[in-house]
Amino acid sequence: MPTSGNYFHLHLVSDSTGETLITVARAVAAQYANVTAVEHVYPLVRSQKQLDRVLDEIEEAPGIVLFTLLEKDIVAKLEAKCKEINVPSLSIIGPVMQLFEAYLGAATQGRIGAQHVLNAEYFKRIDALNYTMMHDDGQHVEGLEEADVVLVGVSRTSKTPTSIYLANRGIRTANVPLVPGIPLPHQLEHLKKPLVVSLHATPERLIQVRQNRLLSMGDRDNETYIDKQAVADEVAFARRLSAKFNWALLDVTRRSIEETAAAVMKLYADRQRNRPAE
């Protein structure tokens, strides 16, 4: 199906939250810089009536159809309609399920939303989120030893969003800003259990991000915050502290939040693997 100008319609149909579909679809769509996907997301499609409304929208705006559906009758109806109106459709989890079935020698149980059950892993993530929100931006430093990971860095090194992303993966994360002229919390200097990761970026990148931040806040008077020499001094200060306390260093200049979090998780996993048994 040809695109319309510089965009195309992308229909994502799921019997659960649609997170898997969105992640896969955006990863592929990002490879096409000159065309934009117009997303139509349909979560919790679990009945024929719900599917009928989805099919009407697909017919009104034809495009690629991706789905994660387990109910065979709903899958059959969706695929038949797509074939009828000549639009491509693909099950994202179908081939993976077939591979599992072939290897394990057993059919799947067809449990919709099974990955979202309220199990121990779920409550671990909730606990991590609660901890992380309480220990954001240097708050409650007396509880830093209870963290899995502590992120440090100067302003605008993405400490908070990275912390929240890690918490969503069940990693209790605190973050502490590094500010020249302000003493470090003494608790930060003597941590034993948590992995401390120092986030760094080039002064040029920090200035760019900070300028955008000031513009969004309507603050045009904070010249020191974006002064080139002052920012360079902040970066040097943070690097000296990292060397002094032997913190892990991570350059986030060209990393997205997801990439930064993935790098931190790797550092954390390596540390856990190499830590001697207690």
XYZ file of N, CA and C in Angstrom:
834
model
N 0.849 -1.194 0.000
C 0.000 0.000 0.000
C 0.881 1.238 0.000
N 0.771 2.122 -0.995
C 1.631 3.295 -1.057
C 1.332 4.267 0.072
N 2.322 5.086 0.403
C 2.128 6.102 1.432
C 1.431 7.306 0.835
N 0.892 8.161 1.700
C 0.273 9.413 1.264
C 1.235 10.539 1.605
N 1.949 11.042 0.589
C 2.932 12.077 0.862
C 4.092 11.508 1.652
N 4.322 12.088 2.840
C 5.458 11.647 3.650
C 4.998 10.934 4.916
N 3.833 10.351 4.895
C 3.368 9.599 6.057
C 2.593 8.356 5.609
N 2.431 7.420 6.543
C 1.591 6.256 6.284
C 0.895 5.871 7.586
N -0.198 5.153 7.466
C -0.964 4.730 8.633
C -0.425 3.394 9.151
N -0.301 3.316 10.472
C 0.206 2.114 11.124
C -0.769 1.716 12.215
N -1.444 0.583 12.039
C -2.469 0.125 12.975
C -1.889 -0.964 13.881
N -1.975 -0.746 15.180
C -1.398 -1.661 16.165
C -2.533 -2.204 17.030
N -2.825 -3.500 16.873
C -3.991 -4.116 17.510
C -3.521 -5.139 18.539
N -3.946 -4.977 19.789
C -3.493 -5.863 20.852
C -4.642 -6.267 21.770
N -4.552 -7.493 22.317
C -5.533 -7.905 23.315
C -5.061 -7.559 24.728
N -3.867 -6.920 24.810
C -3.345 -6.486 26.106
C -3.050 -4.991 26.032
N -1.959 -4.533 26.627
C -1.685 -3.100 26.687
C -1.151 -2.512 25.388
N -0.578 -3.353 24.531
C -0.010 -2.863 23.281
C 1.429 -2.418 23.386
N 2.042 -2.579 24.564
C 3.419 -2.120 24.744
C 4.386 -2.831 23.801
N 4.218 -4.144 23.662
C 5.116 -4.907 22.788
C 5.028 -4.403 21.358
N 3.817 -4.221 20.874
C 3.607 -3.739 19.514
C 4.240 -2.377 19.292
N 3.989 -1.473 20.214
C 4.496 -0.108 20.072
C 6.017 -0.109 20.016
N 6.636 -0.899 20.883
C 8.099 -0.952 20.919
C 8.665 -1.470 19.599
N 8.116 -2.582 19.115
C 8.607 -3.176 17.864
C 8.353 -2.248 16.686
N 7.140 -1.715 16.607
C 6.775 -0.869 15.474
C 7.643 0.387 15.412
N 7.876 1.011 16.551
C 8.674 2.244 16.553
C 10.134 1.959 16.246
N 10.621 0.796 16.677
C 12.012 0.441 16.379
C 12.222 0.321 14.874
N 11.237 -0.243 14.175
C 11.348 -0.396 12.722
C 11.083 0.932 12.018
N 10.036 1.641 12.457
C 9.683 2.911 11.806
C 10.804 3.926 11.900
N 11.604 3.838 12.970
C 12.717 4.781 13.156
C 13.780 4.647 12.072
N 13.768 3.525 11.351
C 14.743 3.324 10.283
C 14.391 4.105 9.016
N 13.196 4.696 8.998
C 12.735 5.425 7.818
C 12.632 6.905 8.157
N 13.703 7.640 7.853
C 13.780 9.037 8.272
C 12.885 9.951 7.443
N 12.527 9.548 6.235
C 11.803 10.444 5.335
C 10.300 10.193 5.292
N 9.840 9.287 6.134
C 8.404 9.018 6.163
C 7.988 8.805 7.610
N 6.816 9.316 7.967
C 6.339 9.274 9.343
C 5.152 8.323 9.476
N 5.200 7.497 10.519
C 4.086 6.591 10.790
C 3.026 7.305 11.618
N 1.804 7.280 11.153
C 0.670 7.791 11.935
C 0.098 6.601 12.696
N 0.352 6.564 13.994
C -0.025 5.392 14.792
C -1.501 5.404 15.177
N -2.119 4.243 15.011
C -3.464 4.006 15.531
C -3.342 2.806 16.468
N -3.433 3.043 17.767
C -3.206 1.985 18.750
C -4.548 1.523 19.316
N -4.779 0.207 19.289
C -6.026 -0.371 19.791
C -5.695 -1.410 20.864
N -5.638 -1.016 22.130
C -5.350 -1.994 23.197
C -6.623 -2.699 23.654
N -6.448 -3.818 24.329
C -7.538 -4.555 24.984
C -8.651 -4.958 24.021
N -8.259 -5.390 22.818
C -9.245 -5.879 21.837
C -9.456 -7.366 22.110
N -10.593 -7.701 22.749
C -10.811 -9.076 23.192
C -12.168 -9.655 22.765
N -12.920 -8.912 21.972
C -14.219 -9.415 21.528
C -14.420 -9.063 20.057
N -15.347 -9.768 19.422
C -15.656 -9.502 18.020
C -16.190 -8.087 17.836
N -16.987 -7.617 18.810
C -17.541 -6.268 18.718
C -16.439 -5.216 18.759
N -15.480 -5.420 19.639
C -14.355 -4.484 19.707
C -13.553 -4.520 18.415
N -13.371 -5.716 17.866
C -12.615 -5.856 16.626
C -13.322 -5.166 15.464
N -14.648 -5.230 15.437
C -15.403 -4.595 14.349
C -15.104 -3.104 14.260
N -15.024 -2.450 15.418
C -14.712 -1.013 15.417
C -13.303 -0.766 14.883
N -12.376 -1.663 15.229
C -11.003 -1.547 14.735
C -10.972 -1.708 13.219
N -11.684 -2.699 12.720
C -11.694 -2.953 11.280
C -12.268 -1.780 10.496
N -13.277 -1.119 11.069
C -13.838 0.066 10.409
C -12.783 1.158 10.274
N -11.990 1.353 11.316
C -10.960 2.391 11.272
C -9.849 2.024 10.299
N -9.498 0.730 10.250
C -8.465 0.292 9.300
C -8.938 0.533 7.870
N -10.205 0.275 7.617
C -10.750 0.462 6.270
C -10.785 1.943 5.890
N -11.033 2.808 6.883
C -11.079 4.244 6.614
C -9.688 4.823 6.360
N -8.676 4.243 7.013
C -7.303 4.744 6.853
C -6.373 3.557 6.623
N -6.376 2.991 5.429
C -5.584 1.782 5.160
C -4.094 1.998 5.411
N -3.451 0.953 5.903
C -2.017 1.009 6.157
C -1.544 -0.331 6.685
N -0.350 -0.366 7.229
C 0.213 -1.595 7.793
C -0.528 -1.946 9.085
N -0.846 -3.231 9.237
C -1.528 -3.714 10.443
C -0.629 -4.716 11.153
N -0.250 -4.402 12.378
C 0.510 -5.316 13.225
C -0.357 -5.685 14.416
N -0.256 -6.938 14.864
C -1.127 -7.319 15.976
C -0.467 -8.337 16.895
N -0.912 -8.301 18.143
C -0.590 -9.328 19.142
C -1.909 -9.787 19.723
N -2.479 -10.806 19.114
C -3.777 -11.358 19.511
C -3.642 -12.871 19.691
N -4.299 -13.391 20.704
C -4.217 -14.829 20.960
C -5.487 -15.582 20.574
N -6.626 -14.916 20.584
C -7.890 -15.574 20.252
C -7.936 -15.866 18.752
N -7.990 -17.146 18.397
C -7.864 -17.553 16.991
C -8.984 -17.002 16.119
N -10.214 -16.948 16.625
C -11.327 -16.434 15.823
C -11.128 -14.956 15.490
N -10.610 -14.191 16.464
C -10.370 -12.765 16.235
C -9.236 -12.572 15.237
N -8.185 -13.385 15.363
C -7.063 -13.320 14.419
C -7.549 -13.628 13.008
N -8.350 -14.678 12.875
C -8.838 -15.079 11.555
C -9.669 -13.976 10.910
N -10.522 -13.327 11.699
C -11.375 -12.267 11.151
C -10.552 -11.051 10.751
N -9.563 -10.718 11.569
C -8.694 -9.577 11.256
C -7.913 -9.843 9.970
N -7.314 -11.013 9.867
C -6.519 -11.343 8.681
C -7.389 -11.393 7.428
N -8.606 -11.925 7.557
C -9.505 -12.006 6.403
C -9.894 -10.617 5.907
N -10.172 -9.711 6.859
C -10.555 -8.349 6.475
C -9.393 -7.628 5.820
N -8.190 -7.808 6.359
C -7.014 -7.158 5.772
C -6.770 -7.648 4.347
N -6.978 -8.942 4.153
C -6.804 -9.499 2.813
C -7.860 -8.953 1.864
N -9.075 -8.811 2.376
C -10.191 -8.313 1.555
C -9.941 -6.889 1.069
N -9.402 -6.021 1.962
C -9.184 -4.622 1.578
C -7.744 -4.376 1.113
N -6.991 -5.469 0.978
C -5.648 -5.417 0.403
C -4.678 -4.556 1.221
N -4.617 -4.818 2.539
C -3.602 -4.174 3.374
C -2.779 -5.277 4.049
N -1.487 -5.055 4.249
C -0.632 -6.081 4.852
C -0.869 -6.192 6.351
N -0.840 -7.416 6.859
C -0.995 -7.630 8.303
C 0.029 -8.670 8.760
N 0.437 -8.559 10.025
C 1.443 -9.476 10.552
C 1.269 -9.637 12.055
N 1.307 -10.882 12.513
C 1.319 -11.165 13.947
C 2.754 -11.047 14.451
N 2.959 -10.186 15.455
C 4.307 -9.974 15.989
C 4.756 -11.144 16.859
N 3.822 -11.742 17.591
C 4.213 -12.825 18.499
C 3.985 -14.213 17.907
N 3.257 -14.298 16.794
C 2.954 -15.596 16.199
C 4.178 -16.443 15.895
N 5.153 -15.913 15.137
C 6.352 -16.714 14.825
C 7.147 -17.109 16.076
N 7.177 -16.221 17.069
C 7.900 -16.530 18.303
C 7.205 -17.661 19.058
N 5.878 -17.603 19.099
C 5.120 -18.668 19.761
C 5.328 -20.005 19.061
N 5.358 -19.985 17.731
C 5.577 -21.226 16.980
C 6.953 -21.813 17.287
N 7.943 -20.946 17.412
C 9.293 -21.393 17.745
C 9.319 -22.037 19.134
N 8.670 -21.392 20.113
C 8.594 -21.947 21.463
C 7.900 -23.309 21.451
N 6.776 -23.378 20.741
C 6.018 -24.627 20.700
C 6.842 -25.750 20.087
N 7.574 -25.450 19.015
C 8.388 -26.469 18.356
C 9.522 -26.941 19.268
N 10.137 -26.006 19.975
C 11.271 -26.357 20.823
C 10.835 -27.072 22.103
N 9.738 -26.584 22.703
C 9.283 -27.147 23.977
C 8.358 -28.350 23.801
N 7.852 -28.519 22.578
C 6.965 -29.644 22.327
C 5.624 -29.528 23.006
N 5.163 -28.309 23.222
C 3.875 -28.096 23.886
C 3.260 -26.800 23.382
N 1.943 -26.794 23.287
C 1.236 -25.599 22.836
C 1.168 -24.571 23.963
N 1.023 -23.298 23.577
C 0.868 -22.244 24.581
C -0.509 -22.347 25.226
N -0.648 -21.709 26.389
C -1.916 -21.767 27.118
C -2.891 -20.677 26.692
N -2.422 -19.727 25.885
C -3.322 -18.687 25.385
C -3.804 -17.742 26.462
N -2.974 -17.448 27.443
C -3.375 -16.556 28.537
C -3.127 -15.102 28.130
N -4.205 -14.376 27.893
C -4.102 -12.984 27.477
C -3.550 -12.139 28.621
N -2.553 -11.294 28.306
C -1.983 -10.401 29.305
C -1.224 -11.112 30.400
N -0.734 -12.315 30.127
C -0.058 -13.102 31.166
C 1.189 -12.406 31.704
N 1.806 -11.550 30.877
C 3.026 -10.875 31.318
C 2.739 -9.756 32.314
N 1.449 -9.439 32.530
C 1.090 -8.353 33.431
C 0.424 -8.835 34.719
N 0.584 -10.099 35.058
C -0.037 -10.607 36.277
C 0.618 -9.979 37.503
N -0.146 -9.946 38.609
C 0.354 -9.339 39.847
C 1.189 -10.349 40.611
N 2.390 -10.595 40.093
C 3.285 -11.550 40.738
C 4.385 -10.814 41.508
N 5.353 -11.564 41.999
C 6.424 -10.962 42.795
C 7.214 -9.946 41.987
N 7.413 -10.227 40.705
C 8.163 -9.307 39.851
C 7.430 -7.973 39.715
N 6.108 -8.050 39.610
C 5.302 -6.825 39.508
C 5.464 -5.969 40.758
N 5.335 -6.581 41.925
C 5.435 -5.821 43.167
C 6.862 -5.326 43.408
N 7.841 -6.025 42.852
C 9.219 -5.547 42.937
C 9.366 -4.239 42.163
N 8.732 -4.146 41.001
C 8.785 -2.915 40.223
C 8.082 -1.771 40.949
N 6.948 -2.067 41.566
C 6.228 -1.027 42.304
C 7.079 -0.513 43.463
N 7.713 -1.438 44.175
C 8.585 -1.046 45.279
C 9.736 -0.184 44.775
N 10.313 -0.575 43.644
C 11.430 0.190 43.078
C 10.979 1.593 42.678
N 9.790 1.712 42.099
C 9.268 3.025 41.718
C 9.039 3.909 42.938
N 8.446 3.338 43.973
C 8.217 4.111 45.201
C 9.536 4.610 45.781
N 10.523 3.716 45.836
C 11.834 4.099 46.361
C 12.448 5.212 45.511
N 12.395 5.039 44.208
C 13.037 5.985 43.291
C 12.402 7.367 43.372
N 11.086 7.438 43.456
C 10.419 8.733 43.554
C 10.786 9.442 44.856
N 10.968 8.682 45.930
C 11.329 9.274 47.227
C 12.781 9.739 47.263
N 13.614 9.165 46.420
C 15.051 9.459 46.461
C 15.517 10.147 45.180
N 14.643 10.969 44.634
C 14.974 11.727 43.430
C 15.677 13.034 43.810
N 16.675 13.426 43.022
C 17.324 14.729 43.146
C 17.897 14.987 44.539
N 18.517 13.955 45.120
C 19.210 14.133 46.392
C 18.332 14.115 47.627
N 17.072 13.684 47.480
C 16.185 13.623 48.634
C 16.465 12.368 49.470
N 16.249 12.469 50.774
C 16.339 11.341 51.704
C 17.649 10.565 51.530
N 18.765 11.286 51.589
C 20.070 10.655 51.380
C 20.392 9.621 52.465
N 19.671 9.687 53.579
C 19.920 8.702 54.637
C 19.553 7.293 54.192
N 18.783 7.175 53.100
C 18.393 5.855 52.627
C 19.143 5.383 51.397
N 20.240 6.029 51.056
C 20.968 5.678 49.829
C 21.514 4.253 49.852
N 21.890 3.764 51.022
C 22.463 2.413 51.109
C 21.461 1.341 50.695
N 20.175 1.678 50.710
C 19.136 0.714 50.334
C 18.937 0.633 48.824
N 19.611 1.494 48.071
C 19.458 1.505 46.614
C 20.219 0.349 45.974
N 19.787 -0.027 44.769
C 20.584 -0.923 43.927
C 21.602 -0.113 43.132
N 21.124 1.044 42.650
C 21.959 1.928 41.835
C 21.774 3.364 42.321
N 22.857 4.103 42.381
C 22.798 5.536 42.658
C 23.426 6.263 41.476
N 22.656 7.141 40.851
C 23.155 7.939 39.730
C 23.570 9.314 40.241
N 24.739 9.763 39.824
C 25.200 11.101 40.167
C 25.570 11.824 38.881
N 25.573 13.142 38.946
C 25.932 13.913 37.767
C 25.522 15.356 37.926
N 26.048 16.222 37.068
C 25.668 17.631 37.100
C 24.268 17.772 36.499
N 23.731 18.967 36.571
C 22.381 19.219 36.072
C 22.255 18.914 34.586
N 21.146 18.291 34.217
C 20.781 17.965 32.832
C 21.570 16.810 32.252
N 21.937 15.862 33.096
C 22.550 14.633 32.575
C 21.546 13.477 32.598
N 20.258 13.801 32.653
C 19.164 12.817 32.547
C 19.117 11.853 33.729
N 19.445 12.337 34.905
C 19.443 11.448 36.069
C 18.030 10.975 36.425
N 17.076 11.907 36.481
C 15.720 11.534 36.903
C 15.026 10.593 35.921
N 14.952 10.928 34.620
C 14.278 9.999 33.708
C 14.943 8.631 33.631
N 16.282 8.614 33.729
C 16.984 7.327 33.726
C 16.643 6.532 34.976
N 16.546 7.220 36.112
C 16.185 6.556 37.369
C 14.803 5.918 37.270
N 13.860 6.639 36.703
C 12.491 6.117 36.584
C 12.455 4.930 35.633
N 13.205 5.019 34.537
C 13.264 3.903 33.590
C 13.815 2.656 34.280
N 14.883 2.822 35.054
C 15.467 1.690 35.770
C 14.489 1.127 36.797
N 13.772 2.012 37.476
C 12.795 1.550 38.468
C 11.719 0.700 37.811
N 11.343 1.060 36.592
C 10.361 0.252 35.860
C 10.896 -1.128 35.518
N 12.198 -1.306 35.630
C 12.805 -2.620 35.428
C 13.084 -3.308 36.769
N 12.566 -2.702 37.848
C 12.703 -3.324 39.160
C 13.993 -2.984 39.878
N 14.729 -1.973 39.407
C 15.998 -1.582 40.021
C 15.774 -0.336 40.879
N 15.964 -0.494 42.181
C 15.803 0.640 43.099
C 16.916 1.652 42.843
N 16.525 2.842 42.385
C 17.503 3.821 41.913
C 17.315 5.169 42.603
N 18.396 5.697 43.134
C 18.408 7.051 43.679
C 19.292 7.911 42.787
N 19.089 9.219 42.828
C 20.004 10.084 42.089
C 20.341 11.319 42.908
N 21.591 11.753 42.782
C 22.114 12.867 43.571
C 22.826 13.842 42.641
N 22.451 15.117 42.659
C 23.136 16.090 41.805
C 24.518 16.438 42.338
N 25.437 16.692 41.427
C 26.777 17.154 41.785
C 26.853 18.639 41.446
N 27.029 19.460 42.480
C 27.026 20.914 42.300
C 28.293 21.497 42.922
N 29.145 22.149 42.117
C 30.351 22.760 42.685
C 30.001 23.722 43.814
N 30.750 23.647 44.880
C 30.515 24.544 46.004
C 29.560 23.992 47.036
N 28.857 22.920 46.715
C 27.940 22.288 47.672
C 28.524 20.939 48.076
N 28.774 20.729 49.368
C 29.404 19.471 49.806
C 28.557 18.254 49.453
N 29.220 17.149 49.164
C 28.519 15.896 48.924
C 27.870 15.413 50.213
N 26.720 14.764 50.128
C 26.178 14.091 51.311
C 27.188 13.041 51.786
N 27.479 13.028 53.069
C 28.500 12.089 53.549
C 28.097 10.640 53.296
N 26.767 10.399 53.206
C 26.315 9.028 52.928
C 26.802 8.558 51.556
N 26.888 9.474 50.611
C 27.307 9.119 49.255
C 28.772 8.688 49.208
N 29.557 9.187 50.126
C 30.991 8.907 50.117
C 31.336 7.530 50.667
N 30.388 6.890 51.355
C 30.710 5.638 52.049
C 29.777 4.483 51.664
N 29.192 4.542 50.480
C 28.259 3.490 50.072
C 28.996 2.186 49.793
N 28.394 1.088 50.208
C 28.992 -0.238 50.003
C 28.130 -1.104 49.074
N 26.832 -1.133 49.309
C 25.952 -2.013 48.533
C 25.626 -1.482 47.130
N 25.207 -0.232 46.986
C 24.767 0.221 45.656
C 25.913 0.395 44.657
N 25.575 0.259 43.391
C 26.479 0.640 42.307
C 26.288 2.139 42.068
N 27.364 2.899 42.142
C 27.288 4.343 41.880
C 27.784 4.597 40.457
N 26.934 5.236 39.653
C 27.282 5.532 38.259
C 27.247 7.041 38.070
N 28.338 7.584 37.577
C 28.446 9.019 37.325
C 28.146 9.292 35.856
N 27.086 10.060 35.608
C 26.666 10.372 34.245
C 27.360 11.653 33.780
N 27.945 11.605 32.607
C 28.684 12.744 32.066
C 28.190 13.079 30.672
N 28.375 14.346 30.301
C 28.110 14.797 28.934
C 29.084 15.922 28.627
N 29.270 16.198 27.347
C 30.172 17.283 26.972
C 29.554 18.620 27.375
N 30.381 19.620 27.663
C 29.832 20.941 27.993
C 28.910 21.475 26.899
N 29.266 21.235 25.636
C 28.444 21.737 24.530
C 27.038 21.147 24.577
N 26.966 19.848 24.840
C 25.657 19.197 24.906
C 24.857 19.693 26.113
N 25.524 19.853 27.244
C 24.839 20.340 28.446
C 24.291 21.748 28.235
N 25.080 22.589 27.597
C 24.631 23.962 27.344
C 23.397 23.959 26.446
N 23.416 23.114 25.422
C 22.266 23.027 24.519
C 21.006 22.607 25.266
N 21.118 21.566 26.082
C 19.957 21.068 26.826
C 19.490 22.108 27.843
N 20.438 22.748 28.509
C 20.078 23.746 29.520
C 19.410 24.968 28.897
N 19.884 25.382 27.727
C 19.244 26.507 27.038
C 17.781 26.191 26.729
N 17.528 24.984 26.248
C 16.147 24.574 25.972
C 15.316 24.566 27.249
N 15.935 24.128 28.335
C 15.244 24.094 29.627
C 14.875 25.501 30.082
N 15.804 26.435 29.978
C 15.538 27.808 30.393
C 14.452 28.451 29.534
N 14.490 28.162 28.234
C 13.461 28.709 27.344
C 12.082 28.197 27.707
N 12.003 26.897 28.026
C 10.700 26.317 28.384
C 10.169 26.891 29.684
N 11.081 27.345 30.569
C 10.676 27.916 31.856
C 10.531 29.430 31.790
N 10.889 30.015 30.640
C 10.810 31.461 30.509
C 11.856 32.190 31.328
N 12.958 31.518 31.643
C 14.031 32.093 32.467
C 15.175 32.525 31.548
N 15.366 33.822 31.411
C 16.422 34.334 30.522
C 17.564 34.999 31.295
N 17.532 34.907 32.613
C 18.506 35.632 33.429
C 19.576 34.742 34.049
N 19.471 33.441 33.890
C 20.404 32.531 34.550
C 21.608 32.274 33.648
N 22.469 33.272 33.513
C 23.584 33.172 32.570
C 24.641 32.163 33.016
N 24.875 32.061 34.323
C 25.890 31.133 34.826
C 25.551 29.693 34.460
N 24.270 29.392 34.439
C 23.802 28.028 34.175
C 24.230 27.544 32.794
N 24.391 28.492 31.858
C 24.750 28.113 30.491
C 26.069 28.757 30.050
N 26.806 29.348 31.004
C 28.112 29.918 30.678
C 29.093 28.801 30.328
N 29.789 28.951 29.213
C 30.641 27.873 28.706
C 31.717 27.475 29.703
N 32.397 28.454 30.305
C 33.462 28.131 31.244
C 32.903 27.520 32.526
N 31.780 28.045 32.991
C 31.173 27.518 34.213
C 30.732 26.070 34.033
N 30.162 25.777 32.869
C 29.710 24.402 32.601
C 30.916 23.471 32.470
N 31.963 23.942 31.810
C 33.186 23.133 31.687
C 33.780 22.841 33.065
N 33.717 23.826 33.960
C 34.211 23.624 35.329
C 33.362 22.583 36.063
N 32.046 22.605 35.841
C 31.156 21.611 36.460
C 31.528 20.203 36.010
N 31.750 20.059 34.703
C 32.093 18.739 34.152
C 33.412 18.249 34.743
N 34.381 19.136 34.833
C 35.681 18.753 35.403
C 35.537 18.382 36.875
N 34.719 19.136 37.594
C 34.459 18.852 39.013
C 33.861 17.451 39.180
N 32.878 17.118 38.344
C 32.225 15.812 38.430
C 33.214 14.685 38.103
N 34.073 14.921 37.137
C 35.063 13.894 36.782
C 36.071 13.675 37.901
N 36.459 14.736 38.567
C 37.392 14.588 39.687
C 36.769 13.765 40.815
N 35.508 14.044 41.114
C 34.821 13.277 42.151
C 34.712 11.801 41.751
N 34.417 11.551 40.482
C 34.272 10.172 40.007
C 35.583 9.411 40.181
N 36.693 10.081 39.862
C 37.999 9.436 40.016
C 38.329 9.222 41.492
N 38.004 10.198 42.313
C 38.306 10.113 43.741
C 37.602 8.936 44.406
N 36.323 8.738 44.055
C 35.529 7.700 44.725
C 35.397 6.420 43.885
N 36.065 6.404 42.730
C 36.062 5.223 41.863
C 34.650 4.857 41.401
N 33.871 5.873 41.057
C 32.528 5.626 40.530
C 32.626 5.198 39.062
N 31.699 4.375 38.631
C 31.629 4.014 37.214
C 31.260 5.254 36.401
N 31.918 5.437 35.272
C 31.676 6.598 34.407
C 30.846 6.194 33.200
N 29.871 7.032 32.842
C 29.051 6.745 31.671
C 28.785 8.050 30.923
N 29.261 8.102 29.696
C 29.060 9.290 28.865
C 27.681 9.215 28.214
N 26.831 10.195 28.509
C 25.455 10.170 27.992
C 25.248 11.211 26.895
N 26.344 11.767 26.365
C 26.245 12.853 25.394
C 25.347 12.486 24.219
N 25.533 11.299 23.670
C 24.768 10.891 22.481
C 23.838 9.719 22.763
N 23.504 9.515 24.017
C 22.634 8.393 24.373
C 21.215 8.858 24.674
N 20.255 8.068 24.235
C 18.871 8.276 24.665
C 18.725 7.763 26.091
N 17.592 8.058 26.707
C 17.324 7.566 28.062
C 17.372 6.039 28.074
N 16.786 5.421 27.068
C 16.756 3.960 27.000
C 18.159 3.380 26.882
N 18.990 4.016 26.061
C 20.361 3.530 25.888
C 21.183 3.720 27.161
N 20.972 4.847 27.834
C 21.673 5.080 29.099
C 21.265 4.036 30.125
N 19.957 3.801 30.227
C 19.468 2.814 31.196
C 20.000 1.425 30.879
N 20.052 1.073 29.597
C 20.571 -0.242 29.212
C 22.036 -0.386 29.609
N 22.811 0.687 29.435
C 24.223 0.641 29.819
C 24.374 0.500 31.331
N 23.525 1.201 32.092
C 23.570 1.091 33.550
C 23.190 -0.323 33.985
N 22.161 -0.895 33.358
C 21.734 -2.249 33.713
C 22.836 -3.267 33.435
N 23.587 -3.038 32.366
C 24.707 -3.941 32.077
C 25.784 -3.825 33.157
N 26.109 -2.594 33.547
C 27.088 -2.394 34.619
C 26.624 -3.060 35.914
N 25.325 -2.921 36.187
C 24.763 -3.497 37.406
C 24.804 -5.025 37.362
N 24.431 -5.587 36.213
C 24.441 -7.049 36.066
C 25.862 -7.597 36.186
N 26.830 -6.900 35.572
C 28.227 -7.332 35.666
C 28.699 -7.297 37.111
N 28.316 -6.248 37.825
C 28.733 -6.124 39.223
C 28.127 -7.225 40.083
N 26.846 -7.518 39.853
C 26.186 -8.580 40.617
C 26.815 -9.930 40.342
N 27.197 -10.144 39.081
C 27.771 -11.418 38.676
C 29.163 -11.618 39.284
N 29.897 -10.508 39.393
C 31.272 -10.618 39.906
C 31.392 -10.439 41.407
N 30.267 -10.082 42.050
C 30.318 -9.868 43.492
C 30.448 -11.214 44.208
N 31.354 -11.354 45.149
C 31.487 -12.634 45.868
C 30.259 -12.928 46.696
N 29.919 -14.221 46.794
C 28.748 -14.636 47.574
C 28.953 -14.303 49.043
N 27.848 -13.794 49.665
C 27.947 -13.435 51.081
C 27.713 -14.650 51.964
